XYZ file of C-alpha atoms in Angstrom:
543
model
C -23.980 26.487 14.139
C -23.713 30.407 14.891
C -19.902 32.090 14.890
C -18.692 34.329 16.843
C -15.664 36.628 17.423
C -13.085 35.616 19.834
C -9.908 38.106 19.734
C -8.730 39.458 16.329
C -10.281 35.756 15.366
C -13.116 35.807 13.300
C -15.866 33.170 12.229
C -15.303 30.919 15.112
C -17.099 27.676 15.239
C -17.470 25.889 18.338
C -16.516 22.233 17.456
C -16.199 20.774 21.092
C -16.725 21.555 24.565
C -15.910 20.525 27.926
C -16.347 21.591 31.548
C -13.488 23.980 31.551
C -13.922 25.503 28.353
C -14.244 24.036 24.300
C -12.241 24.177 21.067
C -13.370 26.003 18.076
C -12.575 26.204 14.468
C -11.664 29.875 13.069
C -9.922 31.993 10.619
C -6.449 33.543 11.194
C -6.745 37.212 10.050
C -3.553 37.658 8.128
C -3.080 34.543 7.469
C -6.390 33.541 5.724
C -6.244 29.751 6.969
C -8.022 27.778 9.007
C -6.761 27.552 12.760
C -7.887 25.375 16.162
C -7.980 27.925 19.435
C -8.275 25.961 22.758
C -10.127 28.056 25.223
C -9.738 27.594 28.763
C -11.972 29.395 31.219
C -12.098 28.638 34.792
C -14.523 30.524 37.369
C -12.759 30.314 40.322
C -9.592 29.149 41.552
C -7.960 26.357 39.193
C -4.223 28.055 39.277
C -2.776 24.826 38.498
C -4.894 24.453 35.596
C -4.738 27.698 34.280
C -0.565 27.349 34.793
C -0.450 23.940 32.919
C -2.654 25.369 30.049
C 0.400 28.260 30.239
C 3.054 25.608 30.080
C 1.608 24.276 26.907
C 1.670 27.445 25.322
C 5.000 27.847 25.918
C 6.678 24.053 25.277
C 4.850 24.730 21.910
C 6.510 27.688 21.150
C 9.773 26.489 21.588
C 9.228 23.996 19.137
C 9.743 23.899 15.570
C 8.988 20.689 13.380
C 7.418 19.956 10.392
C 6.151 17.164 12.373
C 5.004 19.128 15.306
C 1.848 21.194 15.832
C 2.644 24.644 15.355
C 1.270 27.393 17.862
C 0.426 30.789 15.808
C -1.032 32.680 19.199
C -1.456 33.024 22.616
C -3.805 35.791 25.034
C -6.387 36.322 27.132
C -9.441 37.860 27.232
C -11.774 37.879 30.211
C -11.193 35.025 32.592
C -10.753 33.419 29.297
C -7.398 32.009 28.367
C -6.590 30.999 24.704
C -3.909 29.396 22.367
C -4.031 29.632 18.412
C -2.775 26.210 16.938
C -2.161 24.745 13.581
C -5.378 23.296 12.158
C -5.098 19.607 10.557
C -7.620 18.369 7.921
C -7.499 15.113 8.765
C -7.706 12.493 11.715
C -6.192 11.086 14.347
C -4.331 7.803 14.218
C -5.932 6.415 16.911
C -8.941 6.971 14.265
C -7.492 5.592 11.463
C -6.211 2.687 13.107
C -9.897 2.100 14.268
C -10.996 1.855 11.051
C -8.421 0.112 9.193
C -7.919 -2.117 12.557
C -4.315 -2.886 11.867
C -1.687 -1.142 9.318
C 0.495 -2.558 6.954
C 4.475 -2.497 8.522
C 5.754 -0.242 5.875
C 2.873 2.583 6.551
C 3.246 1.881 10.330
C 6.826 2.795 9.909
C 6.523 5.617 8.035
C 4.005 7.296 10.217
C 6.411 6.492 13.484
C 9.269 7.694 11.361
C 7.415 11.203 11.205
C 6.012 10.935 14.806
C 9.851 10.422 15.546
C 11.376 13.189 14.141
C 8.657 15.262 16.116
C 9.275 13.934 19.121
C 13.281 14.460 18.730
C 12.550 17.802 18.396
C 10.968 18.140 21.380
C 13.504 16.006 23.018
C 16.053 17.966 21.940
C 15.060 21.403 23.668
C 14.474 18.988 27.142
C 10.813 18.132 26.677
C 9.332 15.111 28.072
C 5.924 14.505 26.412
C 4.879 11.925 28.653
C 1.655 11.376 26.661
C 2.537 9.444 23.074
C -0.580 7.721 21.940
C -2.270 7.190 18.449
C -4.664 10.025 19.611
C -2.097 12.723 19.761
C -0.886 11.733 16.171
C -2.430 14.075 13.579
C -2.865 12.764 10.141
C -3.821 15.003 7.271
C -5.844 14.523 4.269
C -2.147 15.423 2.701
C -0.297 12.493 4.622
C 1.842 15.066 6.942
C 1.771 13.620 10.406
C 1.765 16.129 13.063
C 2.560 15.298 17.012
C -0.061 16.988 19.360
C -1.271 17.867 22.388
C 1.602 18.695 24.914
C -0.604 19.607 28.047
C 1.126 17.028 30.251
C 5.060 17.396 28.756
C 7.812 18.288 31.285
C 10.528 20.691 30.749
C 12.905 22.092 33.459
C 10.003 25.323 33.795
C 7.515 22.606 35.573
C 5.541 24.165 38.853
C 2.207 23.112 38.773
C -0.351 20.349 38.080
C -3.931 19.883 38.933
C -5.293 16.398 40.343
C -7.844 14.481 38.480
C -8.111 10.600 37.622
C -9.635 8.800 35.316
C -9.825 4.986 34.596
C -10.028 4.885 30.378
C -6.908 3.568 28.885
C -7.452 5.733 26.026
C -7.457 8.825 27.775
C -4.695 11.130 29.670
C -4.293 10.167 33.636
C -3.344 13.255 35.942
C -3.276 12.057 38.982
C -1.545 13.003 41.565
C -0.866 12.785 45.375
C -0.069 16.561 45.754
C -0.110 20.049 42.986
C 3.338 19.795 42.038
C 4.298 17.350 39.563
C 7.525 17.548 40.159
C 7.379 16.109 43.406
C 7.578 12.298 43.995
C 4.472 10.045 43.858
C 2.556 11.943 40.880
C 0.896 9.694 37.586
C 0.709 11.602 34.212
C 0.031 9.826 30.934
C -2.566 7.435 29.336
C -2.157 4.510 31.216
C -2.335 1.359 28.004
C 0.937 3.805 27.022
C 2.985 4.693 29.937
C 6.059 2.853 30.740
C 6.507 0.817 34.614
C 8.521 4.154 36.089
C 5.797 6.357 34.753
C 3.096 4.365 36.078
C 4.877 4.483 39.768
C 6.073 8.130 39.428
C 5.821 10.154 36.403
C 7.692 13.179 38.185
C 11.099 11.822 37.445
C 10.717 10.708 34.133
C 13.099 11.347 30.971
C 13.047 10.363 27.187
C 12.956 7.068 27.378
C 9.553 7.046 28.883
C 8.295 8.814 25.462
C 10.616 6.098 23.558
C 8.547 3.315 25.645
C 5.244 5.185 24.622
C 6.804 4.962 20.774
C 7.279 1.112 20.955
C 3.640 0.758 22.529
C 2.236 2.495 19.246
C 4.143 0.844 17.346
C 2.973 -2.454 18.334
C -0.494 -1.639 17.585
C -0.444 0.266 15.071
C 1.017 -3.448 13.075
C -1.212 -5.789 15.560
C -4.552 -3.419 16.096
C -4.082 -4.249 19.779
C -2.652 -3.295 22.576
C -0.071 -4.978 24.676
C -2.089 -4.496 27.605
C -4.893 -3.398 29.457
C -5.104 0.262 30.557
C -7.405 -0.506 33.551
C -4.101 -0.483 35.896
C -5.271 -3.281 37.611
C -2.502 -4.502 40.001
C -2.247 -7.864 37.803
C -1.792 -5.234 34.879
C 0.917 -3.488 36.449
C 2.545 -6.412 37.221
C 3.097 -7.858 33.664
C 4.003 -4.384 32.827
C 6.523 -4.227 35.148
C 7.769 -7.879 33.550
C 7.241 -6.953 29.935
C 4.839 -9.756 29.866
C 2.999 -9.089 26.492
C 2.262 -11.316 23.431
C 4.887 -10.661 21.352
C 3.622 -8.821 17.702
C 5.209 -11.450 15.851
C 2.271 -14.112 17.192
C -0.474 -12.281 16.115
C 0.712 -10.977 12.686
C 2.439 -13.228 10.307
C 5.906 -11.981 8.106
C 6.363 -9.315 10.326
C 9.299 -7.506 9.281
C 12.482 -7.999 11.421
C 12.866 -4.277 11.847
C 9.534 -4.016 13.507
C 10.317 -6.841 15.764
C 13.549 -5.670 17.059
C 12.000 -2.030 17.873
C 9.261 -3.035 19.863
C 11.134 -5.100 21.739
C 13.878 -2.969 22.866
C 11.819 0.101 23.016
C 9.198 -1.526 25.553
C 11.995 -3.076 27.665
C 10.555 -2.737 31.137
C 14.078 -1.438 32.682
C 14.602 2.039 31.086
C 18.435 1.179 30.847
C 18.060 -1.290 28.367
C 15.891 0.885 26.287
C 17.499 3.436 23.721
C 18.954 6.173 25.093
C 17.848 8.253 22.575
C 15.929 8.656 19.055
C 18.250 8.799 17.154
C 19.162 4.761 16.698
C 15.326 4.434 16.233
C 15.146 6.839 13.167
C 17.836 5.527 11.675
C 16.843 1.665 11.645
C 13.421 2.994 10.358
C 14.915 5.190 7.546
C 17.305 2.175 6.412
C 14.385 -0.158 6.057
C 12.160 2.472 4.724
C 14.481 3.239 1.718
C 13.717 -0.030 0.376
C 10.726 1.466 -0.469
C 8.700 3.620 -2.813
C 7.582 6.076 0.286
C 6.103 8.261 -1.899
C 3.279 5.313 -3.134
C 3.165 4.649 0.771
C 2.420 7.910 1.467
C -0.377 8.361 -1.263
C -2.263 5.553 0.147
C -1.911 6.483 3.677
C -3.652 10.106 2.235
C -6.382 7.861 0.457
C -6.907 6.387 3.657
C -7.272 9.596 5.576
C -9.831 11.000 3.066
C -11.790 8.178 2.303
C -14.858 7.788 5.123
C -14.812 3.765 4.831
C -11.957 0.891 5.643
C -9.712 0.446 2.442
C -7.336 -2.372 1.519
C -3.634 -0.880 1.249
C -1.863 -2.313 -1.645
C 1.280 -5.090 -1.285
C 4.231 -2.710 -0.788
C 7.140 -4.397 -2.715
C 10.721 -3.699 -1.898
C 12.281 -1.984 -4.783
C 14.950 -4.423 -5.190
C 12.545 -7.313 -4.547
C 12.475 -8.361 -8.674
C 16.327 -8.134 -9.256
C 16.862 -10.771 -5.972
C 14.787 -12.984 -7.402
C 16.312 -12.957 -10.974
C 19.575 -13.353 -9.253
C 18.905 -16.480 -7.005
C 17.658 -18.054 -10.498
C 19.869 -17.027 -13.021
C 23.379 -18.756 -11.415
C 24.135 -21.106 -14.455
C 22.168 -18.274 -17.105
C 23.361 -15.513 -16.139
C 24.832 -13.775 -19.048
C 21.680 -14.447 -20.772
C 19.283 -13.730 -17.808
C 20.700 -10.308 -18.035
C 20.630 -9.623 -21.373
C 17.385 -10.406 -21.293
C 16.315 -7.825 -18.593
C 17.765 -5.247 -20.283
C 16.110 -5.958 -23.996
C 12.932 -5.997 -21.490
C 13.180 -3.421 -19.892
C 14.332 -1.048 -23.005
C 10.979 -2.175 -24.524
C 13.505 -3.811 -27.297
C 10.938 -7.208 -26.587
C 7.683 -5.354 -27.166
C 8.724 -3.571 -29.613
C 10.285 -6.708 -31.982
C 8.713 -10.137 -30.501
C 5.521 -8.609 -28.595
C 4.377 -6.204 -31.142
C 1.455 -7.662 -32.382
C 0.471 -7.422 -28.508
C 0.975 -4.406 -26.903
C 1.379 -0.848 -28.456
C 3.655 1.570 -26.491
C 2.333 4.768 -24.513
C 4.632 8.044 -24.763
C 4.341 10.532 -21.840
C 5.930 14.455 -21.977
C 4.894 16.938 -19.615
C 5.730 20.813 -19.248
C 7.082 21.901 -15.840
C 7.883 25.534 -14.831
C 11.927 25.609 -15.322
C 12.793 25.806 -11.565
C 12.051 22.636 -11.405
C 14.422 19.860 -10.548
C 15.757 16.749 -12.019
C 16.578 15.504 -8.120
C 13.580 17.417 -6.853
C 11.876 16.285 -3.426
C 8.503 15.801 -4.783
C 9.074 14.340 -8.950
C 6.367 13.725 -10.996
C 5.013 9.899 -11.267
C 2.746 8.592 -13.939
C 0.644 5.435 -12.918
C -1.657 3.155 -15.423
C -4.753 1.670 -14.149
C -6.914 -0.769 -16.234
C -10.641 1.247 -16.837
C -12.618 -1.795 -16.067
C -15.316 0.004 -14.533
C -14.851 -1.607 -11.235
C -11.838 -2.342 -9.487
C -9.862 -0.256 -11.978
C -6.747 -2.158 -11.356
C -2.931 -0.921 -11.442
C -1.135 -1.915 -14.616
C 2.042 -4.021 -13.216
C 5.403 -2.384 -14.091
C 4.287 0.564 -15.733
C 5.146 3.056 -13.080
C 7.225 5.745 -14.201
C 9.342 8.685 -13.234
C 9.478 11.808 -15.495
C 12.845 13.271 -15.936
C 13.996 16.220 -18.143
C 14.221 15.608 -22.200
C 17.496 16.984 -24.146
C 16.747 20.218 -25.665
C 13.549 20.303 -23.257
C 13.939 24.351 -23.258
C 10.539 25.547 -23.790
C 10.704 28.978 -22.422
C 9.934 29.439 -18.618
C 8.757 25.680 -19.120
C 10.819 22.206 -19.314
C 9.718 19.477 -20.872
C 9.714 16.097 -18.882
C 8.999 12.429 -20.667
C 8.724 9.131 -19.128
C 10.265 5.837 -20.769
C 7.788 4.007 -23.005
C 4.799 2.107 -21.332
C 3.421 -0.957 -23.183
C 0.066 -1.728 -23.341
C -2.424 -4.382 -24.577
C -5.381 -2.669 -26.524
C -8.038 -1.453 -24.554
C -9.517 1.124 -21.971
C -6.834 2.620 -19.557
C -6.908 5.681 -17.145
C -3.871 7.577 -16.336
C -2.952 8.977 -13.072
C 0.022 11.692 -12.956
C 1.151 13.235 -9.538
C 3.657 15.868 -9.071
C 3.372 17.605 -5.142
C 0.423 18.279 -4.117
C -1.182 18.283 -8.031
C -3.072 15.146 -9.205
C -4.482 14.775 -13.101
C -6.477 11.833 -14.284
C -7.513 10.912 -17.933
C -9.063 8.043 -19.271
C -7.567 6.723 -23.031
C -8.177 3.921 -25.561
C -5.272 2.169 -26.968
C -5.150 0.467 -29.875
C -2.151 -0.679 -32.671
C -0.926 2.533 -32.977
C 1.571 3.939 -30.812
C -0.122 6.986 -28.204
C 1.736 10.088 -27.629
C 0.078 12.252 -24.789
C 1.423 16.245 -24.037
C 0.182 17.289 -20.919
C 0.689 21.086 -20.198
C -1.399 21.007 -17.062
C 1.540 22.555 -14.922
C 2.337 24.545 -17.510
C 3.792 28.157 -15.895
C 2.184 26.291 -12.920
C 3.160 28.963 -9.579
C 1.653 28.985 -5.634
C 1.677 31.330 -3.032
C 4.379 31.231 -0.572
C 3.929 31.310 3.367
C 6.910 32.078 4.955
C 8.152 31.696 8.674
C 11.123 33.149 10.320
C 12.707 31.973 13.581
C 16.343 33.102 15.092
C 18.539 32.121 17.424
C 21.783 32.729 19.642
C 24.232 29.799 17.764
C 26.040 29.755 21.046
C 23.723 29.247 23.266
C 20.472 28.038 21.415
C 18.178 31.200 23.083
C 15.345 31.632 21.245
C 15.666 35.479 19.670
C 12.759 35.472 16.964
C 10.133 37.663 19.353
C 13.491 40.708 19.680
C 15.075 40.361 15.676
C 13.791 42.022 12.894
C 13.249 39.984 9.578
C 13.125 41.921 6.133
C 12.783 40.571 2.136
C 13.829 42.518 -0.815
C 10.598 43.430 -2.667
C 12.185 45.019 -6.162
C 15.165 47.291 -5.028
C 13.536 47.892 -1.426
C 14.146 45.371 1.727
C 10.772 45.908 3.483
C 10.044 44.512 6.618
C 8.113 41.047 6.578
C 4.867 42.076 8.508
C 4.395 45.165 5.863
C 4.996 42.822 3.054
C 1.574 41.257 1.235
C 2.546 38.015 0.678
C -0.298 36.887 -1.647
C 2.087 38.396 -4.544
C 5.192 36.483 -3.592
C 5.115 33.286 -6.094
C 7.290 30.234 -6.381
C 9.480 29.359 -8.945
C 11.778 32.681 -8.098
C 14.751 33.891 -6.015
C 13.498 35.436 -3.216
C 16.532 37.371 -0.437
C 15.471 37.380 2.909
C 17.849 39.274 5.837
C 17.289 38.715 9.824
C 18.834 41.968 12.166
C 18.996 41.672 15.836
C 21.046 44.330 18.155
C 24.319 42.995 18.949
C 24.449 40.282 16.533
C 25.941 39.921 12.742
C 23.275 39.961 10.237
C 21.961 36.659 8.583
C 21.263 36.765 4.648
C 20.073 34.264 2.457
C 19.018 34.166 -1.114
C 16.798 31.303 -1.717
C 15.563 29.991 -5.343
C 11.815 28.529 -3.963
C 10.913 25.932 -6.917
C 7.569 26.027 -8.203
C 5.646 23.971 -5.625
C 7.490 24.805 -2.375
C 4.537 27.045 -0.908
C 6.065 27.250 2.305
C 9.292 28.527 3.569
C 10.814 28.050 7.449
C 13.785 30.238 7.530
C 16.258 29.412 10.861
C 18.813 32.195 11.374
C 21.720 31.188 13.625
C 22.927 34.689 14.812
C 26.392 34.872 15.882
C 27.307 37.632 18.632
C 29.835 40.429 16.946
């Protein structure tokens, strides 16, 4: 397919089209990454449109999330409008959920835990989205989930909308009985998502119609179904209107409670029985959630996202699952129950009665020295059996590197795991620090192995950084009018002059924000070895 130029935007690929314009995939000029620009071209009339494309532009610009799609750009050109947006390698979780038909609760929960905090952002600058479906959740091949596709969000700015209707419960209603969708009577949203009030008017709408929208993924995300029809059929409305659905409990077995209890009060048909806010939700999720190994969650939910065919998610166990079992059946042993576990879990039993059996596997790595003992992202070894087929995980042999005494080894530390014990034979070894996988297979046999990996060794990335301000008094948005500068040597040079392709992690970069009027905001910022990219909020107080 032939490029062309649209803008400063070069080597733009048209990846979809429509009747009032298409999408392509290009290259940001400075930034030398992929982007999405949405083009919208209209030949006559279509002020509505044109104003609601605007609006999108703008809600997105107000935002800033990790778990929101960023906006880099917006202009025109022509008749032509266009805005620049964050590009995600990945798919959709309407997609995903498509292929895998249903998701585990724990990887269901972790993806609406992300979608959450998104969504909270928006709700917190007075943004309705009032379109929450699996198909505006953006997975990437890196596990980030990203909320999308604010075309149809309210804010107090609303003026316009454009009629159009459509009957596919998958995609976005607008229909309306007049241009303004703030006026009484209007429908906005897809319609197996929206919540009774939105249904009957979507004009009038606050969060708890995107909260409603929440509970409705939810629920299929864990069933693979719906909880009704999108045809709005009046019979459909109806049991909306009731909260007539099967509950998610009937169609998938051992559902956690946590699940239940969401989906229930979220979809509450009277919006005052809902919750009021996010808030509640994220913190229910995150309280279950820590149970859990998210980070072993989150690796399968990228294997999932890269691999083109339906896999089977391993059993998540709780991490405290083992030690509640060992305590409901050790009442009358218990001194010796625990003994026990701890001679096992030293590797005191394999290495005096089970030595004949399994020979013990020693792991050290070297890590640049910024790294952190508590960092967000440590390094995990994992031990798979190299069968040739299934290549199975090794139970309880998943381990955590953390730093050795005396580990100084220059601008390096050295990290070592506990022992793993083995049975002779073929293994492969998986280690995964950040965004840096290493596999290699091994033999083991009666003597004990010792492996020294120095594959991150001095390991350093480039660093993206963005900078935002704001009045702390009154939240206004001051990043367009304030000046942001880093210290390059002696020098503070102002960011756009500076060539960020030679600022590295794993140093302590200073970084000052100026705006008229306002005091100053410094920060010096150690950026460990793998943090590639840096969002910098200054809250500017008025002098």
């Amino acid at each position: 397919m032939e490029s062309e130029t649209i803008g400063k935007y070069k080597n733009c690929t048209k990846i979809a089209t429509g009747g009032m314009g298409a999408v392509y995939l290009a290259t940001h000029p400075e930034l030398k990454r992929k982007v999405v620009i949405k083009k919208l071209i209209l030949k006559s009339g279509g002020a509505a449109i044109r104003e609601r494309f605007k609006r999108e532009a703008r809600i997105l610009s107000e935002l800033s999330s990790p778990y929101v799609v960023r906006m880099f750009d917006y202009f025109t050109e022509g008749r032509a409008n266009y805005i620049v947006l964050e590009f995600v390698d990945g798919m959709s979780l309407d997609k995903l959920i498509e292929k895998q038909v249903s998701l585990p609760p724990e990887l269901a929960l972790l993806i609406f835990l992300d979608a959450c905090l998104g969504l909270k952002n928006a709700h917190s600058k007075d943004i309705v989205h009032r379109d929450i479906k699996p198909g505006n959740i953006l997975i990437s091949k890196r596990a980030e989930v990203k909320l999308a596709d604010f075309g149809i969000a309210s804010d107090e700015k609303d003026e316009f909308e454009e009629p159009k209707k459509t009957v596919d419960s998958d995609k976005t209603v607008v229909s309306t009985k007049n241009s303004s969708i703030t006026q009484a009577g209007s429908t906005l949203g897809t319609p197996a998502y929206m919540s009774p009030e939105q249904l009957m008017d979507s004009s009038s709408v606050d969060v708890r119609a995107d909260i409603y929208s929440m509970g409705v993924m939810l629920y299929e995300m864990v069933t693979g179904s719906k909880p009704y029809a999108g045809d709005m059929a009046p019979e459909t409305i109806a049991k909306i209107k009731k909260g007539k659905y099967i509950p998610p409990q009937k169609i998938v077995k051992n559902l956690p409670p946590v699940v239940k209890t969401l989906i229930r009060k979220m979809m509450k048909p009277e919006p005052e029985k809902r919750y009021k806010s996010l808030e509640p939700v994220i913190a229910k999720v995150r309280r279950y959630l820590k149970n859990y190994d998210t980070h072993a969650i989150r690796v399968s939910l990228a294997q999932s996202i890269i691999s083109t065919k339906t896999i089977k998610f391993p059993l998540y166990i709780p991490k405290n699952y083992k030690a509640k079992r060992i305590a409901l059946g050790a009442c009358a042993v218990c001194a010796v129950a625990l003994l026990f576990c701890e001679a096992w879990n030293s590797g005191m039993i394999h290495r005096t009665v089970l030595r004949n059996w399994f020979t013990p596997v020693s792991l050290s790595m070297l890590m640049p020295s910024t790294a952190s003992v508590n960092a967000d992202l440590p390094a995990r070894a994992f031990f798979f059996v190299n069968d040739n087929d299934g290549i199975p995980e090794v139970p309880n042999t998943r381990r955590v590197f953390s730093v050795a005494k005396n580990s100084s080894k220059g601008k390096n530390l050295e990290y070592i795991t506990k022992d793993v014990f083995l049975r002779p034979g073929e293994y492969r070894i998986k280690i995964a620090e950040g965004p840096y996988v290493w596999w290699k297979s091994i033999y083991v046999g009666k003597e004990k192995v010792i492996m020294n990996l120095d594959f991150l060794k001095n390991a350093s990335r480039n660093i993206t950084v963005h900078f935002s301000a704001m009045d702390c008094e009154t939240g206004k948005d001051l990043t367009q009018s304030s000046l942001f500068r880093i210290q390059v040597g002696s020098k503070w040079v102002d960011a756009s002059k500076v060539d960020f392709s030679k600022l590295k992690t794993g140093n302590v970069y200073k970084f000052l924000m100026i705006h008229e009027g306002y005091y100053d905001e410094y920060f010096s910022l150690l950026i460990d070895w793998y943090q590639d990219e840096l969002f910098i909020t200054g809250n500017m107080r008025k002098k």
